[in-house]
Amino acid sequence: MNETFTLYKLMILYLLKKVKFPLATTQISDLMLGMEYTNYFRLQEALSELREAGMIEAENTYRRTLYHLTGDGARTIRLLQGNINHEIRRDIDAFVEENEYDLREAMSVKASYYLNTNHEYEARCQILEGKYSLLDLKLTVPTKAEAESIVKNWNLSSQDIYGELLTKLL
């Protein structure tokens, strides 16, 4: 059982190495649960142990957690990826190849909100390309409901808003 659990952790590290950008819990779940490698609780346990060991870092944003591979995680998977059998690596490679655009696009749009020192809410909306920011917008609103609405609508309409801004400004 312990070897199987170690394999789950190696699979997560391998997946994060292959995509070279952060993934949300749901995206990791799509692979691990969708291909019936493990169940949700074991996946959460594996993610938690990888975080505690410093192999991955978690970034909490509005309603999702993004996982990044750390230097220690990258070194570990480089040394141990041979412990993942060829068929599983092939499945992960195929998953990344088939879904890379969707995985990357989902991670290029970020939105969150927080209560500032003036007791107003700031919604931060971003579009990223790799590590570079294409747009970073902060909007201050008086209520939590308005901030939540901005975040929700940004996640649904960011590309249209970005295009409209460029049209208006150029």
mmCIF file of C-alpha atoms in Angstrom:
data_model
loop_
_atom_site.group_PDB
_atom_site.id
_atom_site.type_symbol
_atom_site.label_atom_id
_atom_site.label_comp_id
_atom_site.label_asym_id
_atom_site.label_seq_id
_atom_site.Cartn_x
_atom_site.Cartn_y
_atom_site.Cartn_z
ATOM 1 C CA MET A 1 0.000 0.000 0.000
ATOM 2 C CA ASN A 2 2.864 2.392 0.847
ATOM 3 C CA GLU A 3 4.486 1.792 -2.583
ATOM 4 C CA THR A 4 1.195 2.610 -4.274
ATOM 5 C CA PHE A 5 0.849 5.831 -2.279
ATOM 6 C CA THR A 6 4.426 6.794 -3.182
ATOM 7 C CA LEU A 7 3.521 6.177 -6.826
ATOM 8 C CA TYR A 8 0.598 8.648 -6.554
ATOM 9 C CA LYS A 9 2.976 11.304 -5.268
ATOM 10 C CA LEU A 10 5.471 10.615 -8.050
ATOM 11 C CA MET A 11 2.675 10.836 -10.620
ATOM 12 C CA ILE A 12 1.686 14.274 -9.317
ATOM 13 C CA LEU A 13 5.299 15.457 -9.454
ATOM 14 C CA TYR A 14 5.664 14.046 -12.974
ATOM 15 C CA LEU A 15 2.481 15.794 -14.118
ATOM 16 C CA LEU A 16 3.625 19.152 -12.707
ATOM 17 C CA LYS A 17 7.027 18.674 -14.352
ATOM 18 C CA LYS A 18 5.419 17.944 -17.733
ATOM 19 C CA VAL A 19 3.180 21.027 -17.793
ATOM 20 C CA LYS A 20 5.800 23.466 -16.425
ATOM 21 C CA PHE A 21 3.077 25.722 -14.993
ATOM 22 C CA PRO A 22 0.843 25.533 -11.925
ATOM 23 C CA LEU A 23 -2.226 23.323 -11.908
ATOM 24 C CA ALA A 24 -5.404 23.559 -9.876
ATOM 25 C CA THR A 25 -6.584 20.713 -7.691
ATOM 26 C CA THR A 26 -9.398 20.015 -10.161
ATOM 27 C CA GLN A 27 -6.947 19.682 -13.044
ATOM 28 C CA ILE A 28 -4.804 17.196 -11.136
ATOM 29 C CA SER A 29 -8.003 15.374 -10.150
ATOM 30 C CA ASP A 30 -9.065 15.168 -13.804
ATOM 31 C CA LEU A 31 -6.060 12.982 -14.470
ATOM 32 C CA MET A 32 -5.813 10.995 -11.242
ATOM 33 C CA LEU A 33 -9.523 10.363 -10.732
ATOM 34 C CA GLY A 34 -10.554 10.386 -14.381
ATOM 35 C CA MET A 35 -8.179 7.518 -15.135
ATOM 36 C CA GLU A 36 -9.171 5.834 -11.872
ATOM 37 C CA TYR A 37 -5.651 5.764 -10.429
ATOM 38 C CA THR A 38 -6.872 6.730 -6.968
ATOM 39 C CA ASN A 39 -9.774 8.256 -5.070
ATOM 40 C CA TYR A 40 -10.287 11.854 -3.975
ATOM 41 C CA PHE A 41 -9.211 11.324 -0.364
ATOM 42 C CA ARG A 42 -5.940 9.583 -1.282
ATOM 43 C CA LEU A 43 -5.232 12.351 -3.812
ATOM 44 C CA GLN A 44 -5.746 15.027 -1.157
ATOM 45 C CA GLU A 45 -3.505 13.103 1.225
ATOM 46 C CA ALA A 46 -0.774 12.846 -1.441
ATOM 47 C CA LEU A 47 -0.977 16.580 -2.189
ATOM 48 C CA SER A 48 -0.781 17.379 1.511
ATOM 49 C CA GLU A 49 2.268 15.181 2.050
ATOM 50 C CA LEU A 50 4.015 16.656 -0.988
ATOM 51 C CA ARG A 51 3.403 20.154 0.397
ATOM 52 C CA GLU A 52 4.691 19.191 3.854
ATOM 53 C CA ALA A 53 7.820 17.684 2.282
ATOM 54 C CA GLY A 54 8.463 20.870 0.278
ATOM 55 C CA MET A 55 8.056 19.127 -3.085
ATOM 56 C CA ILE A 56 5.190 21.356 -4.183
ATOM 57 C CA GLU A 57 3.878 24.745 -3.140
ATOM 58 C CA ALA A 58 0.240 25.736 -3.009
ATOM 59 C CA GLU A 59 -1.091 29.170 -3.911
ATOM 60 C CA ASN A 60 -4.622 29.812 -2.711
ATOM 61 C CA THR A 61 -6.755 32.032 -4.907
ATOM 62 C CA TYR A 62 -10.477 32.630 -4.932
ATOM 63 C CA ARG A 63 -12.115 29.179 -4.838
ATOM 64 C CA ARG A 64 -9.079 27.236 -6.046
ATOM 65 C CA THR A 65 -5.621 26.126 -5.043
ATOM 66 C CA LEU A 66 -2.797 26.170 -7.578
ATOM 67 C CA TYR A 67 0.128 23.771 -7.179
ATOM 68 C CA HIS A 68 3.679 24.589 -8.281
ATOM 69 C CA LEU A 69 6.610 22.201 -8.457
ATOM 70 C CA THR A 70 9.480 23.326 -6.178
ATOM 71 C CA GLY A 71 13.183 22.836 -6.845
ATOM 72 C CA ASP A 72 13.192 19.863 -4.467
ATOM 73 C CA GLY A 73 10.197 18.390 -6.260
ATOM 74 C CA ALA A 74 11.862 18.837 -9.657
ATOM 75 C CA ARG A 75 15.060 17.148 -8.432
ATOM 76 C CA THR A 76 13.073 14.306 -6.883
ATOM 77 C CA ILE A 77 11.076 13.529 -10.003
ATOM 78 C CA ARG A 78 14.166 13.803 -12.188
ATOM 79 C CA LEU A 79 15.799 11.092 -10.062
ATOM 80 C CA LEU A 80 12.737 8.893 -9.485
ATOM 81 C CA GLN A 81 10.575 9.176 -12.607
ATOM 82 C CA GLY A 82 11.861 5.743 -13.654
ATOM 83 C CA ASN A 83 9.849 4.352 -10.716
ATOM 84 C CA ILE A 84 6.649 5.235 -12.606
ATOM 85 C CA ASN A 85 5.927 2.481 -15.080
ATOM 86 C CA HIS A 86 6.003 3.297 -18.774
ATOM 87 C CA GLU A 87 2.233 2.918 -19.279
ATOM 88 C CA ILE A 88 1.424 5.435 -16.544
ATOM 89 C CA ARG A 89 3.973 7.940 -17.891
ATOM 90 C CA ARG A 90 2.467 7.446 -21.342
ATOM 91 C CA ASP A 91 -1.026 8.138 -19.904
ATOM 92 C CA ILE A 92 0.198 11.333 -18.226
ATOM 93 C CA ASP A 93 2.027 12.449 -21.372
ATOM 94 C CA ALA A 94 -1.105 11.854 -23.462
ATOM 95 C CA PHE A 95 -3.266 13.713 -20.927
ATOM 96 C CA VAL A 96 -0.930 16.722 -21.076
ATOM 97 C CA GLU A 97 -0.722 16.638 -24.872
ATOM 98 C CA GLU A 98 -4.497 16.416 -25.301
ATOM 99 C CA ASN A 99 -5.327 19.041 -22.659
ATOM 100 C CA GLU A 100 -2.325 21.405 -22.563
ATOM 101 C CA TYR A 101 -4.097 24.346 -24.182
ATOM 102 C CA ASP A 102 -7.078 24.102 -21.825
ATOM 103 C CA LEU A 103 -4.848 23.535 -18.799
ATOM 104 C CA ARG A 104 -2.667 26.529 -19.674
ATOM 105 C CA GLU A 105 -5.588 28.815 -20.482
ATOM 106 C CA ALA A 106 -7.285 28.027 -17.183
ATOM 107 C CA MET A 107 -4.103 29.020 -15.353
ATOM 108 C CA SER A 108 -3.568 32.213 -17.339
ATOM 109 C CA VAL A 109 -6.661 33.827 -15.833
ATOM 110 C CA LYS A 110 -6.607 34.585 -12.115
ATOM 111 C CA ALA A 111 -8.983 36.498 -9.909
ATOM 112 C CA SER A 112 -9.224 36.991 -6.168
ATOM 113 C CA TYR A 113 -10.465 39.513 -3.658
ATOM 114 C CA TYR A 114 -9.627 40.659 -0.166
ATOM 115 C CA LEU A 115 -10.647 43.200 2.445
ATOM 116 C CA ASN A 116 -8.245 46.155 2.413
ATOM 117 C CA THR A 117 -7.214 48.448 5.273
ATOM 118 C CA ASN A 118 -10.028 50.900 4.409
ATOM 119 C CA HIS A 119 -12.590 48.125 5.011
ATOM 120 C CA GLU A 120 -13.413 47.961 1.314
ATOM 121 C CA TYR A 121 -12.974 44.988 -0.955
ATOM 122 C CA GLU A 122 -10.335 44.872 -3.655
ATOM 123 C CA ALA A 123 -10.817 42.502 -6.537
ATOM 124 C CA ARG A 124 -7.628 41.627 -8.398
ATOM 125 C CA CYS A 125 -8.022 40.347 -11.937
ATOM 126 C CA GLN A 126 -5.083 39.066 -13.952
ATOM 127 C CA ILE A 127 -4.181 37.564 -17.297
ATOM 128 C CA LEU A 128 -0.781 35.918 -17.355
ATOM 129 C CA GLU A 129 1.352 34.483 -20.093
ATOM 130 C CA GLY A 130 3.774 32.178 -18.391
ATOM 131 C CA LYS A 131 5.356 34.223 -15.606
ATOM 132 C CA TYR A 132 4.597 37.520 -17.332
ATOM 133 C CA SER A 133 1.571 39.662 -16.646
ATOM 134 C CA LEU A 134 -0.454 40.799 -19.659
ATOM 135 C CA LEU A 135 -2.994 42.561 -17.477
ATOM 136 C CA ASP A 136 -3.183 43.173 -13.742
ATOM 137 C CA LEU A 137 -6.266 45.085 -12.649
ATOM 138 C CA LYS A 138 -7.447 46.025 -9.142
ATOM 139 C CA LEU A 139 -10.943 47.275 -8.539
ATOM 140 C CA THR A 140 -12.132 48.593 -5.173
ATOM 141 C CA VAL A 141 -15.772 48.006 -4.276
ATOM 142 C CA PRO A 142 -17.721 48.500 -1.052
ATOM 143 C CA THR A 143 -19.180 45.015 -0.595
ATOM 144 C CA LYS A 144 -18.037 41.418 -0.581
ATOM 145 C CA ALA A 145 -20.896 40.498 -2.930
ATOM 146 C CA GLU A 146 -19.631 42.977 -5.536
ATOM 147 C CA ALA A 147 -16.087 41.666 -5.220
ATOM 148 C CA GLU A 148 -17.328 38.089 -5.643
ATOM 149 C CA SER A 149 -19.313 39.140 -8.698
ATOM 150 C CA ILE A 150 -16.236 40.758 -10.265
ATOM 151 C CA VAL A 151 -14.178 37.612 -9.685
ATOM 152 C CA LYS A 152 -16.874 35.358 -11.110
ATOM 153 C CA ASN A 153 -17.432 37.529 -14.171
ATOM 154 C CA TRP A 154 -13.695 37.919 -14.754
ATOM 155 C CA ASN A 155 -13.306 34.160 -14.875
ATOM 156 C CA LEU A 156 -16.138 33.965 -17.412
ATOM 157 C CA SER A 157 -15.326 36.993 -19.586
ATOM 158 C CA SER A 158 -11.657 37.917 -19.182
ATOM 159 C CA GLN A 159 -10.700 37.372 -22.808
ATOM 160 C CA ASP A 160 -13.561 39.573 -24.065
ATOM 161 C CA ILE A 161 -12.732 42.290 -21.514
ATOM 162 C CA TYR A 162 -9.034 42.165 -22.411
ATOM 163 C CA GLY A 163 -9.842 42.430 -26.118
ATOM 164 C CA GLU A 164 -12.202 45.348 -25.517
ATOM 165 C CA LEU A 165 -9.587 47.170 -23.431
ATOM 166 C CA LEU A 166 -6.996 46.772 -26.163
ATOM 167 C CA THR A 167 -9.447 47.985 -28.795
ATOM 168 C CA LYS A 168 -10.314 51.051 -26.765
ATOM 169 C CA LEU A 169 -6.751 51.876 -25.775
ATOM 170 C CA LEU A 170 -4.922 51.253 -29.049
#
